[in-house]
């Protein structure tokens, strides 16, 4: 029988995480925002995913409970360069790349290749966009099997990187998962998955208030405040919400799409007689 293709939005996303406390000049929010303005997500989506992915509108996927809409950073290389100029990240020797504190800077970008659809293409395209605004990005491909073994070491023990390519999933379909494991001060590697090493005490307080809230509405309101701050802080270069594609046949019934990847798509399936 003919093959039927089913496509669903899932709970995974694509983002580029900036190692904030270790890397000059990522401590400056203007620089982090500049990187966000320097990427044409629409063009990247068309080139890598044939336009099938959705542009990220939040710090996790829009399909989860408690997510809040944030206006995507538009592609504006002129604004990106103006922000870098304001932050003092400038090209003084006219070689086409900006210096940091007067010294040449090569940003080390860790990625996998072929482990996630489009991972190396994202890295290469991002590096090209960064070159257009004067930042020199060097891609280093890590073995997929060792990627998180390296990244998950405690702060100061992991090998050096400036930027990492990430495709996190939300396994419980609630905003508590990314907020507590990727954006809180207590979720740095060694404990969880905050590869940006981001820490904002106001965000942590809002997460805690949301966890203790007496209603879902109050819970989500506190989480929304936290997400808005994280978005404005430009902790990452958020790119896309992913999709889940399943190939099946008309006589295969009960195919189940689980965006969180906790249930195999054919766990409850059967063939019609």
CSV table of C-alpha atoms in Angstrom, one decimal:
chain,number,residue,atom,x,y,z
A,1,UNK,CA,0.0,0.0,0.0
A,2,UNK,CA,1.0,3.6,-0.5
A,3,UNK,CA,3.0,5.3,2.2
A,4,UNK,CA,1.3,8.1,4.2
A,5,UNK,CA,3.5,10.8,5.8
A,6,UNK,CA,2.3,12.4,9.0
A,7,UNK,CA,3.9,15.6,10.4
A,8,UNK,CA,3.4,17.0,13.9
A,9,UNK,CA,4.9,19.8,15.9
A,10,UNK,CA,6.9,18.3,18.8
A,11,UNK,CA,8.5,19.5,22.0
A,12,UNK,CA,12.1,19.9,20.7
A,13,UNK,CA,13.7,23.1,19.6
A,14,UNK,CA,16.9,24.3,18.0
A,15,UNK,CA,19.0,27.0,19.6
A,16,UNK,CA,22.6,28.2,19.9
A,17,UNK,CA,23.7,28.6,23.5
A,18,UNK,CA,26.2,31.3,24.6
A,19,UNK,CA,28.6,30.5,27.4
A,20,UNK,CA,28.0,33.7,29.4
A,21,UNK,CA,30.2,33.9,32.4
A,22,UNK,CA,33.3,32.4,30.8
A,23,UNK,CA,33.4,34.3,27.5
A,24,UNK,CA,34.2,37.9,26.8
A,25,UNK,CA,32.2,39.7,25.7
A,26,UNK,CA,29.0,37.6,26.3
A,27,UNK,CA,28.6,39.1,29.7
A,28,UNK,CA,27.3,42.2,27.9
A,29,UNK,CA,23.6,41.7,27.0
A,30,UNK,CA,24.1,44.0,24.0
A,31,UNK,CA,26.5,41.5,22.5
A,32,UNK,CA,24.1,38.6,23.1
A,33,UNK,CA,21.2,40.6,21.5
A,34,UNK,CA,23.5,41.4,18.6
A,35,UNK,CA,24.0,37.8,17.8
A,36,UNK,CA,20.2,37.3,17.8
A,37,UNK,CA,19.7,40.2,15.4
A,38,UNK,CA,22.5,38.9,13.2
A,39,UNK,CA,20.7,35.7,12.1
A,40,UNK,CA,18.1,35.4,9.3
A,41,UNK,CA,16.0,32.6,10.7
A,42,UNK,CA,13.5,32.6,7.9
A,43,UNK,CA,16.3,32.1,5.3
A,44,UNK,CA,18.0,29.5,7.5
A,45,UNK,CA,14.7,27.6,7.9
A,46,UNK,CA,14.2,27.5,4.1
A,47,UNK,CA,17.8,26.5,3.3
A,48,UNK,CA,18.1,23.7,5.9
A,49,UNK,CA,14.5,22.5,6.6
A,50,UNK,CA,12.7,23.5,3.4
A,51,UNK,CA,10.7,26.0,5.6
A,52,UNK,CA,9.0,23.1,7.6
A,53,UNK,CA,10.1,24.2,11.0
A,54,UNK,CA,8.5,27.1,13.0
A,55,UNK,CA,10.5,30.1,14.1
A,56,UNK,CA,11.0,30.1,17.9
A,57,UNK,CA,8.8,32.4,19.8
A,58,UNK,CA,10.0,31.6,23.3
A,59,UNK,CA,12.7,30.0,25.4
A,60,UNK,CA,11.1,26.6,24.9
A,61,UNK,CA,8.7,25.2,22.3
A,62,UNK,CA,5.3,27.0,21.9
A,63,UNK,CA,3.4,23.7,22.4
A,64,UNK,CA,4.1,23.2,26.1
A,65,UNK,CA,1.9,24.3,29.0
A,66,UNK,CA,2.9,27.7,30.4
A,67,UNK,CA,4.8,28.9,27.3
A,68,UNK,CA,4.5,32.6,26.5
A,69,UNK,CA,4.9,34.3,23.2
A,70,UNK,CA,8.0,36.4,22.7
A,71,UNK,CA,8.5,38.4,19.5
A,72,UNK,CA,11.3,36.8,17.5
A,73,UNK,CA,14.4,38.9,17.0
A,74,UNK,CA,14.2,40.2,13.4
A,75,UNK,CA,17.1,39.9,11.1
A,76,UNK,CA,18.7,43.3,11.4
A,77,UNK,CA,22.5,43.1,10.7
A,78,UNK,CA,22.8,46.9,10.9
A,79,UNK,CA,21.3,46.9,14.4
A,80,UNK,CA,23.6,43.9,15.3
A,81,UNK,CA,26.6,45.9,14.3
A,82,UNK,CA,25.5,49.0,16.1
A,83,UNK,CA,25.1,47.0,19.3
A,84,UNK,CA,28.5,45.5,19.0
A,85,UNK,CA,29.9,49.0,18.4
A,86,UNK,CA,28.2,50.2,21.5
A,87,UNK,CA,29.7,47.4,23.5
A,88,UNK,CA,33.2,48.2,22.3
A,89,UNK,CA,33.5,45.1,20.2
A,90,UNK,CA,35.1,46.8,17.1
A,91,UNK,CA,37.5,46.0,14.3
A,92,UNK,CA,40.5,48.2,14.8
A,93,UNK,CA,43.0,46.6,12.4
A,94,UNK,CA,40.5,46.4,9.4
A,95,UNK,CA,40.9,42.7,8.9
A,96,UNK,CA,37.1,42.2,8.8
A,97,UNK,CA,36.8,40.8,12.3
A,98,UNK,CA,36.1,42.6,15.6
A,99,UNK,CA,38.5,42.5,18.5
A,100,UNK,CA,37.5,41.9,22.2
A,101,UNK,CA,39.4,44.2,24.6
A,102,UNK,CA,41.8,45.0,21.8
A,103,UNK,CA,42.7,41.4,21.1
A,104,UNK,CA,41.7,39.0,18.3
A,105,UNK,CA,38.9,36.7,19.3
A,106,UNK,CA,38.0,33.4,17.7
A,107,UNK,CA,34.7,32.1,19.1
A,108,UNK,CA,34.8,28.3,19.5
A,109,UNK,CA,31.5,26.8,18.4
A,110,UNK,CA,30.9,23.2,19.5
A,111,UNK,CA,28.5,21.1,17.4
A,112,UNK,CA,27.6,17.6,16.5
A,113,UNK,CA,27.3,16.4,12.9
A,114,UNK,CA,24.4,14.3,11.8
A,115,UNK,CA,23.1,13.5,15.2
A,116,UNK,CA,20.2,16.0,14.8
A,117,UNK,CA,18.8,17.0,11.4
A,118,UNK,CA,20.5,20.1,10.3
A,119,UNK,CA,23.0,20.4,13.2
A,120,UNK,CA,26.1,21.0,11.1
A,121,UNK,CA,24.2,23.1,8.6
A,122,UNK,CA,23.0,25.4,11.4
A,123,UNK,CA,26.6,25.8,12.7
A,124,UNK,CA,28.0,26.6,9.3
A,125,UNK,CA,25.2,29.0,8.4
A,126,UNK,CA,25.5,30.7,11.8
A,127,UNK,CA,29.2,31.1,11.4
A,128,UNK,CA,28.6,32.8,8.0
A,129,UNK,CA,26.1,35.2,9.5
A,130,UNK,CA,28.5,36.1,12.3
A,131,UNK,CA,31.2,36.8,9.8
A,132,UNK,CA,28.9,39.3,8.1
A,133,UNK,CA,28.7,41.3,11.4
A,134,UNK,CA,32.4,40.9,12.1
A,135,UNK,CA,32.6,38.0,14.4
A,136,UNK,CA,35.1,35.1,13.8
A,137,UNK,CA,33.4,31.8,14.6
A,138,UNK,CA,35.4,28.5,14.4
A,139,UNK,CA,33.4,25.3,14.3
A,140,UNK,CA,34.6,22.3,16.2
A,141,UNK,CA,32.7,19.1,15.5
A,142,UNK,CA,32.5,16.8,18.6
A,143,UNK,CA,31.8,13.1,18.6
A,144,UNK,CA,28.1,12.7,19.2
A,145,UNK,CA,28.5,10.0,21.8
A,146,UNK,CA,30.9,12.1,23.8
A,147,UNK,CA,29.1,15.5,23.3
A,148,UNK,CA,27.2,15.6,26.6
A,149,UNK,CA,29.9,13.7,28.5
A,150,UNK,CA,32.1,16.7,27.8
A,151,UNK,CA,29.4,19.4,28.3
A,152,UNK,CA,28.0,18.0,31.5
A,153,UNK,CA,31.1,18.4,33.5
A,154,UNK,CA,31.0,21.0,36.3
A,155,UNK,CA,31.9,24.6,35.6
A,156,UNK,CA,35.6,25.0,35.3
A,157,UNK,CA,36.2,21.4,34.5
A,158,UNK,CA,34.6,21.0,31.1
A,159,UNK,CA,36.8,21.7,28.0
A,160,UNK,CA,36.6,25.3,26.8
A,161,UNK,CA,33.9,26.4,24.4
A,162,UNK,CA,32.3,29.7,23.6
A,163,UNK,CA,29.1,28.5,21.9
A,164,UNK,CA,27.3,25.2,21.7
A,165,UNK,CA,24.7,23.8,19.3
A,166,UNK,CA,21.7,22.5,21.2
A,167,UNK,CA,18.4,20.7,20.4
A,168,UNK,CA,16.6,20.3,23.8
A,169,UNK,CA,13.3,18.5,24.2
A,170,UNK,CA,10.7,19.2,26.8
A,171,UNK,CA,9.9,15.8,28.3
A,172,UNK,CA,7.0,16.8,30.5
A,173,UNK,CA,5.3,19.3,28.2
A,174,UNK,CA,5.3,22.0,30.9
A,175,UNK,CA,7.5,25.1,31.2
A,176,UNK,CA,8.8,24.0,34.6
A,177,UNK,CA,11.2,21.6,32.8
A,178,UNK,CA,13.3,24.1,30.8
A,179,UNK,CA,13.1,26.8,33.4
A,180,UNK,CA,14.4,24.6,36.2
A,181,UNK,CA,16.9,22.6,34.1
A,182,UNK,CA,18.2,25.1,31.6
A,183,UNK,CA,17.8,28.6,33.0
A,184,UNK,CA,18.0,28.5,36.8
A,185,UNK,CA,21.2,29.4,38.8
A,186,UNK,CA,21.1,25.8,40.2
A,187,UNK,CA,21.0,24.0,36.9
A,188,UNK,CA,24.6,24.5,35.7
A,189,UNK,CA,26.3,21.4,34.2
A,190,UNK,CA,27.1,18.9,36.9
A,191,UNK,CA,23.5,19.3,38.0
A,192,UNK,CA,21.4,19.9,34.9
A,193,UNK,CA,21.6,21.4,31.4
A,194,UNK,CA,22.2,25.2,31.8
A,195,UNK,CA,25.1,25.2,29.2
A,196,UNK,CA,24.9,29.0,29.1
A,197,UNK,CA,25.8,29.1,32.8
A,198,UNK,CA,23.1,31.8,33.1
A,199,UNK,CA,22.1,33.0,36.5
A,200,UNK,CA,19.5,35.7,37.2
A,201,UNK,CA,18.2,35.7,40.8
A,202,UNK,CA,15.0,37.5,39.7
A,203,UNK,CA,14.3,34.6,37.3
A,204,UNK,CA,15.0,32.1,40.0
A,205,UNK,CA,12.6,33.8,42.4
A,206,UNK,CA,9.8,33.9,39.8
A,207,UNK,CA,10.4,30.1,39.0
A,208,UNK,CA,10.1,29.4,42.7
A,209,UNK,CA,6.9,31.6,43.1
A,210,UNK,CA,5.4,29.8,40.1
A,211,UNK,CA,6.2,26.4,41.6
A,212,UNK,CA,4.4,27.4,44.9
A,213,UNK,CA,1.5,29.1,43.2
A,214,UNK,CA,-2.0,27.9,44.3
A,215,UNK,CA,-3.5,28.0,40.8
A,216,UNK,CA,-2.4,27.1,37.3
A,217,UNK,CA,-3.1,30.7,36.2
A,218,UNK,CA,-0.8,32.1,38.9
A,219,UNK,CA,1.7,29.4,38.1
A,220,UNK,CA,1.8,30.3,34.4
A,221,UNK,CA,1.8,34.1,35.2
A,222,UNK,CA,5.0,33.8,37.2
A,223,UNK,CA,6.6,31.6,34.6
A,224,UNK,CA,5.6,34.1,31.9
A,225,UNK,CA,7.5,36.9,33.8
A,226,UNK,CA,10.6,34.6,34.0
A,227,UNK,CA,10.5,33.8,30.3
A,228,UNK,CA,10.2,37.4,29.3
A,229,UNK,CA,13.3,38.3,31.3
A,230,UNK,CA,15.3,35.4,29.8
A,231,UNK,CA,14.2,36.4,26.3
A,232,UNK,CA,15.3,40.0,26.9
A,233,UNK,CA,18.6,38.7,28.4
A,234,UNK,CA,19.2,36.9,25.1
A,235,UNK,CA,20.7,33.9,26.8
A,236,UNK,CA,20.7,31.9,23.6
A,237,UNK,CA,20.1,32.5,19.9
A,238,UNK,CA,16.7,30.8,19.7
A,239,UNK,CA,16.0,29.4,16.2
A,240,UNK,CA,13.3,26.9,15.6
A,241,UNK,CA,10.6,24.6,17.1
A,242,UNK,CA,11.0,21.2,15.6
A,243,UNK,CA,8.7,18.7,13.9
A,244,UNK,CA,8.1,15.0,14.2
A,245,UNK,CA,7.6,13.1,10.9
A,246,UNK,CA,6.2,9.6,10.8
A,247,UNK,CA,5.9,7.4,7.7
A,248,UNK,CA,3.1,4.9,7.8
A,249,UNK,CA,0.7,3.0,5.6
A,250,UNK,CA,-3.1,3.3,5.5
A,251,UNK,CA,-3.7,-0.1,7.1
A,252,UNK,CA,-1.5,0.7,10.1
A,253,UNK,CA,-3.9,2.2,12.7
A,254,UNK,CA,-3.3,3.8,16.1
A,255,UNK,CA,0.0,5.5,15.3
A,256,UNK,CA,0.7,7.8,18.2
A,257,UNK,CA,2.6,11.1,17.9
A,258,UNK,CA,4.4,11.9,21.2
A,259,UNK,CA,6.2,15.2,20.9
A,260,UNK,CA,8.2,14.6,24.1
A,261,UNK,CA,9.7,11.3,22.7
A,262,UNK,CA,8.5,9.3,25.7
A,263,UNK,CA,6.3,6.9,23.8
A,264,UNK,CA,7.2,5.0,20.6
A,265,UNK,CA,4.9,6.1,17.8
A,266,UNK,CA,3.8,2.5,17.1
A,267,UNK,CA,3.4,1.4,20.8
A,268,UNK,CA,-0.4,1.3,20.4
A,269,UNK,CA,-0.5,0.6,16.7
A,270,UNK,CA,-2.1,-2.4,14.9
A,271,UNK,CA,-2.6,-3.5,11.4
A,272,UNK,CA,-6.2,-3.5,10.1
A,273,UNK,CA,-7.4,-6.8,8.7
